[in-house]
């Protein structure tokens, strides 16, 4: 029910604004005995972290996560934390807040932002850095996703950029090892796209503009049987999770919108029996989910992120008093927020799968 | 939490399979005093009903809905029902079941269907007519949506087909009055597209094949302020609702995936003060939702439906015993299930908005 | 979240009023493969049924339950239904409604009833037979409880009256076989109490009065480990379930209020290792729950039912227009509604345990 | 759904153990614009705080609460915080942990504690200070309750001890001003009971024993109409909230168990029209709730706390390896944990009422 919680049995509740003292998450329902290290969380947080290239915001956030509850040190290795089954509280201090950057726009409604909507809804708003809608909140999703991924044995969730603005990758070049390469600031799986994106985004930045992006997330080793036929469809919850990320405007599973143009004969993923006694699908138009339930094939989701709304080019708007104003959003902003959305998308997919794994086990006992 | 419930304060729980004695819904949380007639529900159900043209399944379902609880007759008009605030139970008998049609495929896994996934999940499945995944269930969504639309004063939710297979409408011809015209079996808003779709779908049917579709739903008169910044984003819940419909593989809000290719300067919906003292947006790339909260602009959602999986052309698959088989799905099936999805999409959007209307009122008291 | 739903993974949603066409329940989350017969449900319903003695209301309700969804006939026995894992819809027609009995009090606020509270809350109310608060709704709880009891292997939930008005049973005479004896209209486990209760209740009826009761429910074979430390304490959810029954005003676990007067040395249930390798508790002051989690000892709950508010003796009240009136509730009412609450209490305890069984399995995988 | 969350629209999620670095709460759904000060929270926390007399544990916990999110400073008074409508994170550092006190009983199952149940449930447990079941968690309830009480205009929730062990107060002496008097370490409303309780509890302590208590909570100015007829009965949720407190074994509303012995003619709270146009109840046997809905009369709830299980007198038990042991719980423990439960009970009642206030407003719009 909560506006700030994701999941049902593996439940992630986040709190905090970019300009308060800290942000945090409470993860309730983690299976007892789950083992993890701070490093597991930190590695994912570091991937999402601002300041790692000139294509993302220059805010400096060390993003050091602390675990405040719900764990015991493992008897065999004090670096390892063991979940006790009670709520795991995660927390990150906010150390680089500079709230003065935002001062002048406290009364203006920035186009493309939720400023006006917040004011109507709440009668007031935290204008500092986007308040609750700040991209900062997504750090907690990433940390939670790192735990979620461990809930399902063998689960592997990886994401990549497939499009920035008008530039798409060449799927023929897809190479997962490229995604996290040091010289790749884009999470692209296509090495050839790196210089293309660099040139393109440099131009966008020069124009004081921004662009959107499309991200693809693929989850492998998802057991068949997770999900439910209707309102709890695995893909419906993945869609909700991805759409709950800031600035996301579209979500697809498998062939997604392209499926609408397919014939039924093309779209049917034919089955044969595999050598290991499990079915093999001749194709994966369905993206690993049929009737809301995982089939054992890789789960494929894509989501679209709109261009960063905070830009240095003036846009026309109004202020709280209804006066017409020109708005320029200073501060340190990503020319393409979609880039940093890659680990966030992975995290939401991992959380949805982990939640359904526990729900499936609860109802059926079949895992 | 439930796998079969949608919404939080305006809660719709559905039950039933296509081949059982009946299907039904329980609507909990309806505001007391809400007035409606059976006709209000029936009109929407009739729009969704199979058998209304050669392009949808020839199953005959009168779909007469009964209201079994939660209402009193209005003192001023006995045709009018008044919600008491307690659960409203809706029910439709299944009268045309012919379960023998499905007999031969009880042990086969139909490609593109959830048969295999059901078997893995539940250890058994109701093979008759898709069981719980039957399109029949959507009748209850439509009835619930008719109530939901009345919860928000002035709310107007309308949908239309914008694409069938490879054929798109011409948006320049958009005319809402065309959508429900007698001679329009497609819910298309473009009169010129009717003969095009007819010719196209006739060919598809002749080939024993099927195609997908894209539907657009527009909600007008949505008060600004509904939704929440993150996991309860209005668009996240609309996405979940639409993705929870059978065969839906993609969802967009506003410009959706196209937004990824826009510049920030283009995508920012500039604001000016309107004559009625409310802001006017120069464009609606955002689709009426910013930061998860409605802005007062029309809400625009689109969703993609995959081609009907039940086709007369044989596809290769396996059966429960792992034997390789060729599957042909006899029975009476839509060549494009997307057509009938139009009123279903409207219903899910109406339910998501009604739910957030009550949640907003609960938290803020500002309506 | 719903006002009309109990449970989280084993979810029971009920609907219906005593004077509508039917009442029903939707049970969502039932483990697939669960086998049951109509007889299993009907046997419990018959225990709760009005009209079985002169001490309960003379309304005639055959209470024949139908199962409308969520099951398949077992291949080995067509009498046996097998849960498919999708929602199980249960329904009972209302056949003896006589709504005219209630006509004259439509505008009066009956003391001890919720009439006034309903009017303030909803702005209107269904005055016929108590509307949603009718004891009739409890039939669906009993049917749901019959399913719940089957979810936990070996679970045995039994209830008994321990007090009617001022008359208590003698616990030294406790004999479970007495409870369902033909000549025992009271669910008392103490055969000696039967004539005492008869004489006592006859006098109460003659005086046009009513009395309350205390019921004890004991659940055996509850696995250790169900529940959670705080807001999901097994006893908190049992308490919520029992208190959600009409007219219940108090709930206890184990020694309950008497525990407040005990010393810590007395109240500690000392442990020894049993022959089967499981701990044995020297006493069960805790009622089978410590820290919110079951210990394997029998779960003991008690609840207090207030006297029937519908009595033939006039009470002073007001009507909707604020006029002072004397209210007499005609109609057919139980002199002690607590008697029929025995199977209802059993059902709520079974539902709470079944729900926690699935939740425990989901989170921990340890069952 | 969460095991660690209370409420639906006004949602309190707590986390933390007594021996971790901190404890905290996330309050989601707080109405935007709600004004409060740190003092409001701290005053309640100070009432619950250990170390304030020799009758409660000598642990020293300054219990200084911090507000980490969800508020803005008021423009007119920087001491005042204004809720923004987003999650309010509260946190208290743990400063007096001394975990060595607990070392020797890490492998023993303390009678009356949840040690064994935890081990069976989770396969491991945090033995330090009761882990998640520590009374320390209740500090967050008290802080949340202080906010909850502000959600409902005019709401006044007060609690008092009515019984400690075998000693009851004299209700004829009830004086609310006595409860928080400096020289009253018992929250008793009966000044004459203070020396009686002192003598009694000193003797209990000398004997290395403990006793239970009964607490009564009264909520005034609760608007009529809050609650729902069945599973969302206001009293069912109050019961769940009170029963979710550590060591609580029984809950009553109004006359509670005593109502079972009343006649219907006695128990009916007769109504007359008051001078302010609102009904006046001649008595309040119902405790302010009829049919699950508040009537406007004061809400009266009572709950029983069992004797402290941590005592210095040895009790027989077993350890993790099944060996028989004698357990003595050293450390600093309350001879009567019930005393400190008074503000906790107030908090849970306030939270349940605030939650229903928002739910009622959401569904009906009638506040």
Short mmCIF file of N, CA and C in Angstrom, two decimals, chain A residues 261-362:
data_model
loop_
_atom_site.label_atom_id
_atom_site.label_comp_id
_atom_site.label_asym_id
_atom_site.label_seq_id
_atom_site.Cartn_x
_atom_site.Cartn_y
_atom_site.Cartn_z
N UNK A 261 3.44 -5.81 -34.22
CA UNK A 261 3.52 -5.90 -35.68
C UNK A 261 3.84 -7.30 -36.17
N UNK A 262 4.03 -8.23 -35.23
CA UNK A 262 4.35 -9.60 -35.63
C UNK A 262 3.09 -10.39 -35.94
N UNK A 263 3.26 -11.43 -36.71
CA UNK A 263 2.21 -12.42 -36.92
C UNK A 263 2.27 -13.44 -35.78
N UNK A 264 1.15 -14.07 -35.50
CA UNK A 264 1.12 -15.11 -34.47
C UNK A 264 2.07 -16.25 -34.76
N UNK A 265 2.21 -16.56 -36.05
CA UNK A 265 3.13 -17.65 -36.41
C UNK A 265 4.58 -17.29 -36.10
N UNK A 266 4.89 -16.00 -36.22
CA UNK A 266 6.26 -15.56 -35.92
C UNK A 266 6.50 -15.47 -34.42
N UNK A 267 5.48 -15.00 -33.72
CA UNK A 267 5.65 -14.63 -32.31
C UNK A 267 5.66 -15.84 -31.38
N UNK A 268 5.07 -16.95 -31.84
CA UNK A 268 5.02 -18.14 -30.99
C UNK A 268 6.43 -18.69 -30.81
N UNK A 269 6.89 -18.73 -29.60
CA UNK A 269 8.23 -19.30 -29.34
C UNK A 269 8.09 -20.82 -29.30
N UNK A 270 8.44 -21.47 -30.39
CA UNK A 270 8.27 -22.92 -30.45
C UNK A 270 9.18 -23.61 -29.43
N UNK A 271 8.72 -24.79 -28.99
CA UNK A 271 9.44 -25.50 -27.93
C UNK A 271 9.93 -26.85 -28.43
N UNK A 272 11.08 -27.24 -27.95
CA UNK A 272 11.61 -28.58 -28.13
C UNK A 272 12.18 -29.03 -26.79
N UNK A 273 12.33 -30.33 -26.63
CA UNK A 273 12.86 -30.80 -25.37
C UNK A 273 14.37 -30.71 -25.38
N UNK A 274 14.94 -30.10 -24.37
CA UNK A 274 16.38 -29.95 -24.30
C UNK A 274 17.06 -31.19 -23.75
N UNK A 275 18.35 -31.21 -23.86
CA UNK A 275 19.08 -32.38 -23.42
C UNK A 275 19.03 -32.58 -21.91
N UNK A 276 18.84 -31.49 -21.19
CA UNK A 276 18.79 -31.58 -19.73
C UNK A 276 17.38 -31.87 -19.24
N UNK A 277 16.47 -32.23 -20.15
CA UNK A 277 15.12 -32.55 -19.72
C UNK A 277 14.25 -31.33 -19.51
N UNK A 278 14.79 -30.17 -19.79
CA UNK A 278 13.96 -28.97 -19.70
C UNK A 278 13.70 -28.45 -21.10
N UNK A 279 12.54 -27.79 -21.31
CA UNK A 279 12.21 -27.33 -22.65
C UNK A 279 13.20 -26.29 -23.14
N UNK A 280 13.38 -26.28 -24.43
CA UNK A 280 14.19 -25.26 -25.08
C UNK A 280 13.27 -24.46 -25.98
N UNK A 281 13.37 -23.15 -25.91
CA UNK A 281 12.55 -22.30 -26.76
C UNK A 281 13.35 -21.90 -27.99
N UNK A 282 12.73 -22.05 -29.16
CA UNK A 282 13.45 -21.75 -30.40
C UNK A 282 13.74 -20.25 -30.52
N UNK A 283 12.94 -19.44 -29.88
CA UNK A 283 13.17 -17.99 -29.87
C UNK A 283 12.66 -17.48 -28.53
N UNK A 284 12.83 -16.21 -28.30
CA UNK A 284 12.38 -15.66 -27.01
C UNK A 284 11.65 -14.33 -27.24
N UNK A 285 10.71 -14.35 -28.19
CA UNK A 285 9.89 -13.15 -28.39
C UNK A 285 9.18 -12.76 -27.10
N UNK A 286 8.85 -13.77 -26.29
CA UNK A 286 8.07 -13.52 -25.08
C UNK A 286 8.90 -12.88 -23.98
N UNK A 287 10.22 -12.87 -24.13
CA UNK A 287 11.05 -12.29 -23.08
C UNK A 287 11.00 -13.07 -21.79
N UNK A 288 10.80 -14.37 -21.88
CA UNK A 288 10.92 -15.20 -20.68
C UNK A 288 9.69 -15.26 -19.80
N UNK A 289 8.61 -14.64 -20.24
CA UNK A 289 7.39 -14.63 -19.43
C UNK A 289 6.19 -14.95 -20.32
N UNK A 290 5.43 -15.96 -19.95
CA UNK A 290 4.19 -16.28 -20.68
C UNK A 290 3.05 -16.33 -19.68
N UNK A 291 1.98 -15.63 -19.98
CA UNK A 291 0.85 -15.62 -19.05
C UNK A 291 1.23 -15.10 -17.68
N UNK A 292 2.27 -14.27 -17.63
CA UNK A 292 2.67 -13.67 -16.36
C UNK A 292 3.62 -14.51 -15.55
N UNK A 293 3.97 -15.69 -16.08
CA UNK A 293 4.79 -16.64 -15.31
C UNK A 293 6.08 -16.91 -16.07
N UNK A 294 7.18 -16.97 -15.35
CA UNK A 294 8.47 -17.20 -16.00
C UNK A 294 8.52 -18.60 -16.62
N UNK A 295 9.22 -18.70 -17.75
CA UNK A 295 9.29 -19.97 -18.46
C UNK A 295 10.65 -20.64 -18.32
N UNK A 296 11.59 -19.95 -17.68
CA UNK A 296 12.94 -20.47 -17.61
C UNK A 296 13.85 -19.85 -18.65
N UNK A 297 13.27 -19.27 -19.70
CA UNK A 297 14.07 -18.53 -20.68
C UNK A 297 14.50 -17.20 -20.05
N UNK A 298 15.57 -16.58 -20.57
CA UNK A 298 15.99 -15.30 -19.99
C UNK A 298 14.87 -14.27 -20.03
N UNK A 299 14.75 -13.52 -18.96
CA UNK A 299 13.76 -12.45 -18.91
C UNK A 299 14.39 -11.20 -19.51
N UNK A 300 13.68 -10.62 -20.46
CA UNK A 300 14.22 -9.47 -21.19
C UNK A 300 13.26 -8.29 -21.01
N UNK A 301 13.76 -7.21 -20.43
CA UNK A 301 12.94 -6.01 -20.25
C UNK A 301 13.70 -4.80 -20.77
N UNK A 302 12.96 -3.87 -21.31
CA UNK A 302 13.57 -2.61 -21.78
C UNK A 302 12.77 -1.45 -21.24
N UNK A 303 13.46 -0.35 -20.97
CA UNK A 303 12.72 0.83 -20.53
C UNK A 303 13.33 2.10 -21.11
N UNK A 304 12.45 3.08 -21.30
CA UNK A 304 12.84 4.35 -21.91
C UNK A 304 12.92 5.44 -20.86
N UNK A 305 14.03 6.16 -20.88
CA UNK A 305 14.21 7.28 -19.95
C UNK A 305 14.14 8.58 -20.76
N UNK A 306 13.37 9.50 -20.29
CA UNK A 306 13.24 10.77 -21.01
C UNK A 306 14.51 11.60 -20.83
N UNK A 307 14.70 12.62 -21.65
CA UNK A 307 15.87 13.48 -21.48
C UNK A 307 15.83 14.19 -20.12
N UNK A 308 16.99 14.42 -19.54
CA UNK A 308 17.10 15.16 -18.30
C UNK A 308 16.30 16.46 -18.42
N UNK A 309 15.46 16.71 -17.44
CA UNK A 309 14.65 17.94 -17.50
C UNK A 309 15.43 19.17 -17.03
N UNK A 310 16.46 18.95 -16.22
CA UNK A 310 17.26 20.08 -15.74
C UNK A 310 18.28 20.44 -16.81
N UNK A 311 18.03 21.52 -17.53
CA UNK A 311 18.94 21.93 -18.60
C UNK A 311 19.27 23.40 -18.46
N UNK A 312 20.37 23.78 -19.08
CA UNK A 312 20.84 25.17 -18.96
C UNK A 312 20.19 26.09 -19.99
N UNK A 313 19.42 25.51 -20.90
CA UNK A 313 18.70 26.33 -21.87
C UNK A 313 17.39 26.81 -21.25
N UNK A 314 17.12 28.10 -21.33
CA UNK A 314 15.90 28.58 -20.68
C UNK A 314 14.63 28.04 -21.34
N UNK A 315 13.69 27.69 -20.47
CA UNK A 315 12.35 27.23 -20.91
C UNK A 315 11.31 28.13 -20.25
N UNK A 316 10.20 28.30 -20.92
CA UNK A 316 9.15 29.17 -20.39
C UNK A 316 8.28 28.44 -19.38
N UNK A 317 7.96 29.11 -18.30
CA UNK A 317 7.11 28.48 -17.30
C UNK A 317 6.42 29.55 -16.46
N UNK A 318 5.87 29.13 -15.33
CA UNK A 318 5.24 30.05 -14.39
C UNK A 318 5.82 29.79 -13.01
N UNK A 319 5.55 30.67 -12.08
CA UNK A 319 5.97 30.42 -10.70
C UNK A 319 4.74 30.21 -9.82
N UNK A 320 4.99 30.05 -8.54
CA UNK A 320 3.90 29.72 -7.61
C UNK A 320 2.81 30.77 -7.60
N UNK A 321 3.18 32.01 -7.96
CA UNK A 321 2.19 33.08 -7.95
C UNK A 321 1.54 33.25 -9.32
N UNK A 322 1.87 32.35 -10.23
CA UNK A 322 1.23 32.41 -11.55
C UNK A 322 1.92 33.37 -12.50
N UNK A 323 3.04 33.93 -12.08
CA UNK A 323 3.78 34.84 -12.96
C UNK A 323 4.56 34.05 -14.01
N UNK A 324 4.64 34.60 -15.20
CA UNK A 324 5.38 33.92 -16.25
C UNK A 324 6.87 34.16 -16.05
N UNK A 325 7.65 33.11 -16.16
CA UNK A 325 9.10 33.19 -15.93
C UNK A 325 9.84 32.35 -16.96
N UNK A 326 11.12 32.64 -17.10
CA UNK A 326 12.00 31.75 -17.87
C UNK A 326 12.84 30.97 -16.88
N UNK A 327 12.88 29.67 -17.04
CA UNK A 327 13.56 28.83 -16.07
C UNK A 327 14.83 28.24 -16.68
N UNK A 328 15.91 28.40 -15.95
CA UNK A 328 17.15 27.72 -16.29
C UNK A 328 17.56 26.92 -15.05
N UNK A 329 17.80 25.65 -15.22
CA UNK A 329 18.16 24.85 -14.07
C UNK A 329 19.67 24.75 -13.97
N UNK A 330 20.26 25.58 -13.11
CA UNK A 330 21.69 25.44 -12.87
C UNK A 330 21.93 24.19 -12.02
N UNK A 331 23.09 24.10 -11.47
CA UNK A 331 23.41 22.89 -10.70
C UNK A 331 24.14 21.92 -11.59
N UNK A 332 24.43 20.73 -11.02
CA UNK A 332 25.26 19.77 -11.75
C UNK A 332 24.40 18.62 -12.20
N UNK A 333 24.09 18.56 -13.44
CA UNK A 333 23.12 17.57 -13.90
C UNK A 333 23.68 16.71 -15.03
N UNK A 334 23.17 15.52 -15.12
CA UNK A 334 23.57 14.60 -16.17
C UNK A 334 22.98 15.04 -17.51
N UNK A 335 23.78 15.08 -18.57
CA UNK A 335 23.18 15.34 -19.88
C UNK A 335 22.27 14.19 -20.32
N UNK A 336 22.50 13.02 -19.75
CA UNK A 336 21.63 11.88 -20.06
C UNK A 336 21.46 11.04 -18.81
N UNK A 337 20.38 11.26 -18.07
CA UNK A 337 20.19 10.50 -16.83
C UNK A 337 20.01 9.01 -17.10
N UNK A 338 19.67 8.71 -18.33
CA UNK A 338 19.47 7.30 -18.67
C UNK A 338 20.69 6.45 -18.44
N UNK A 339 21.88 7.04 -18.58
CA UNK A 339 23.10 6.24 -18.43
C UNK A 339 23.16 5.61 -17.04
N UNK A 340 22.96 6.45 -16.03
CA UNK A 340 23.03 5.93 -14.67
C UNK A 340 21.86 5.03 -14.31
N UNK A 341 20.86 4.98 -15.19
CA UNK A 341 19.69 4.16 -14.89
C UNK A 341 19.95 2.67 -15.10
N UNK A 342 21.10 2.34 -15.72
CA UNK A 342 21.36 0.93 -16.00
C UNK A 342 21.38 0.09 -14.72
N UNK A 343 22.23 0.42 -13.73
CA UNK A 343 22.21 -0.41 -12.51
C UNK A 343 20.89 -0.31 -11.75
N UNK A 344 20.19 0.80 -11.92
CA UNK A 344 18.90 0.95 -11.23
C UNK A 344 17.88 -0.01 -11.85
N UNK A 345 17.88 -0.07 -13.16
CA UNK A 345 16.98 -1.01 -13.83
C UNK A 345 17.28 -2.45 -13.45
N UNK A 346 18.55 -2.79 -13.40
CA UNK A 346 18.93 -4.13 -12.94
C UNK A 346 18.36 -4.40 -11.55
N UNK A 347 18.49 -3.40 -10.69
CA UNK A 347 18.05 -3.58 -9.30
C UNK A 347 16.55 -3.83 -9.23
N UNK A 348 15.77 -3.07 -10.00
CA UNK A 348 14.32 -3.25 -9.92
C UNK A 348 13.90 -4.62 -10.47
N UNK A 349 14.57 -5.05 -11.52
CA UNK A 349 14.25 -6.38 -12.06
C UNK A 349 14.62 -7.45 -11.03
N UNK A 350 15.77 -7.29 -10.40
CA UNK A 350 16.18 -8.27 -9.37
C UNK A 350 15.19 -8.29 -8.21
N UNK A 351 14.74 -7.11 -7.79
CA UNK A 351 13.79 -7.05 -6.66
C UNK A 351 12.47 -7.73 -7.03
N UNK A 352 11.98 -7.48 -8.23
CA UNK A 352 10.70 -8.10 -8.64
C UNK A 352 10.83 -9.61 -8.69
N UNK A 353 11.95 -10.09 -9.19
CA UNK A 353 12.14 -11.54 -9.28
C UNK A 353 12.29 -12.16 -7.89
N UNK A 354 13.06 -11.51 -7.04
CA UNK A 354 13.26 -12.05 -5.69
C UNK A 354 11.93 -12.11 -4.94
N UNK A 355 11.13 -11.07 -5.09
CA UNK A 355 9.83 -11.04 -4.42
C UNK A 355 8.96 -12.19 -4.90
N UNK A 356 8.92 -12.38 -6.20
CA UNK A 356 8.08 -13.46 -6.73
C UNK A 356 8.65 -14.84 -6.39
N UNK A 357 9.94 -14.92 -6.24
CA UNK A 357 10.54 -16.19 -5.82
C UNK A 357 10.01 -16.58 -4.44
N UNK A 358 9.98 -15.61 -3.52
CA UNK A 358 9.48 -15.91 -2.18
C UNK A 358 7.97 -16.15 -2.19
N UNK A 359 7.26 -15.39 -2.97
CA UNK A 359 5.80 -15.57 -3.04
C UNK A 359 5.46 -16.95 -3.62
N UNK A 360 6.19 -17.32 -4.65
CA UNK A 360 5.97 -18.64 -5.25
C UNK A 360 6.26 -19.73 -4.22
N UNK A 361 7.36 -19.58 -3.51
CA UNK A 361 7.69 -20.59 -2.51
C UNK A 361 6.63 -20.64 -1.43
N UNK A 362 6.13 -19.45 -1.02
CA UNK A 362 5.11 -19.41 0.01
C UNK A 362 3.84 -20.14 -0.42
#
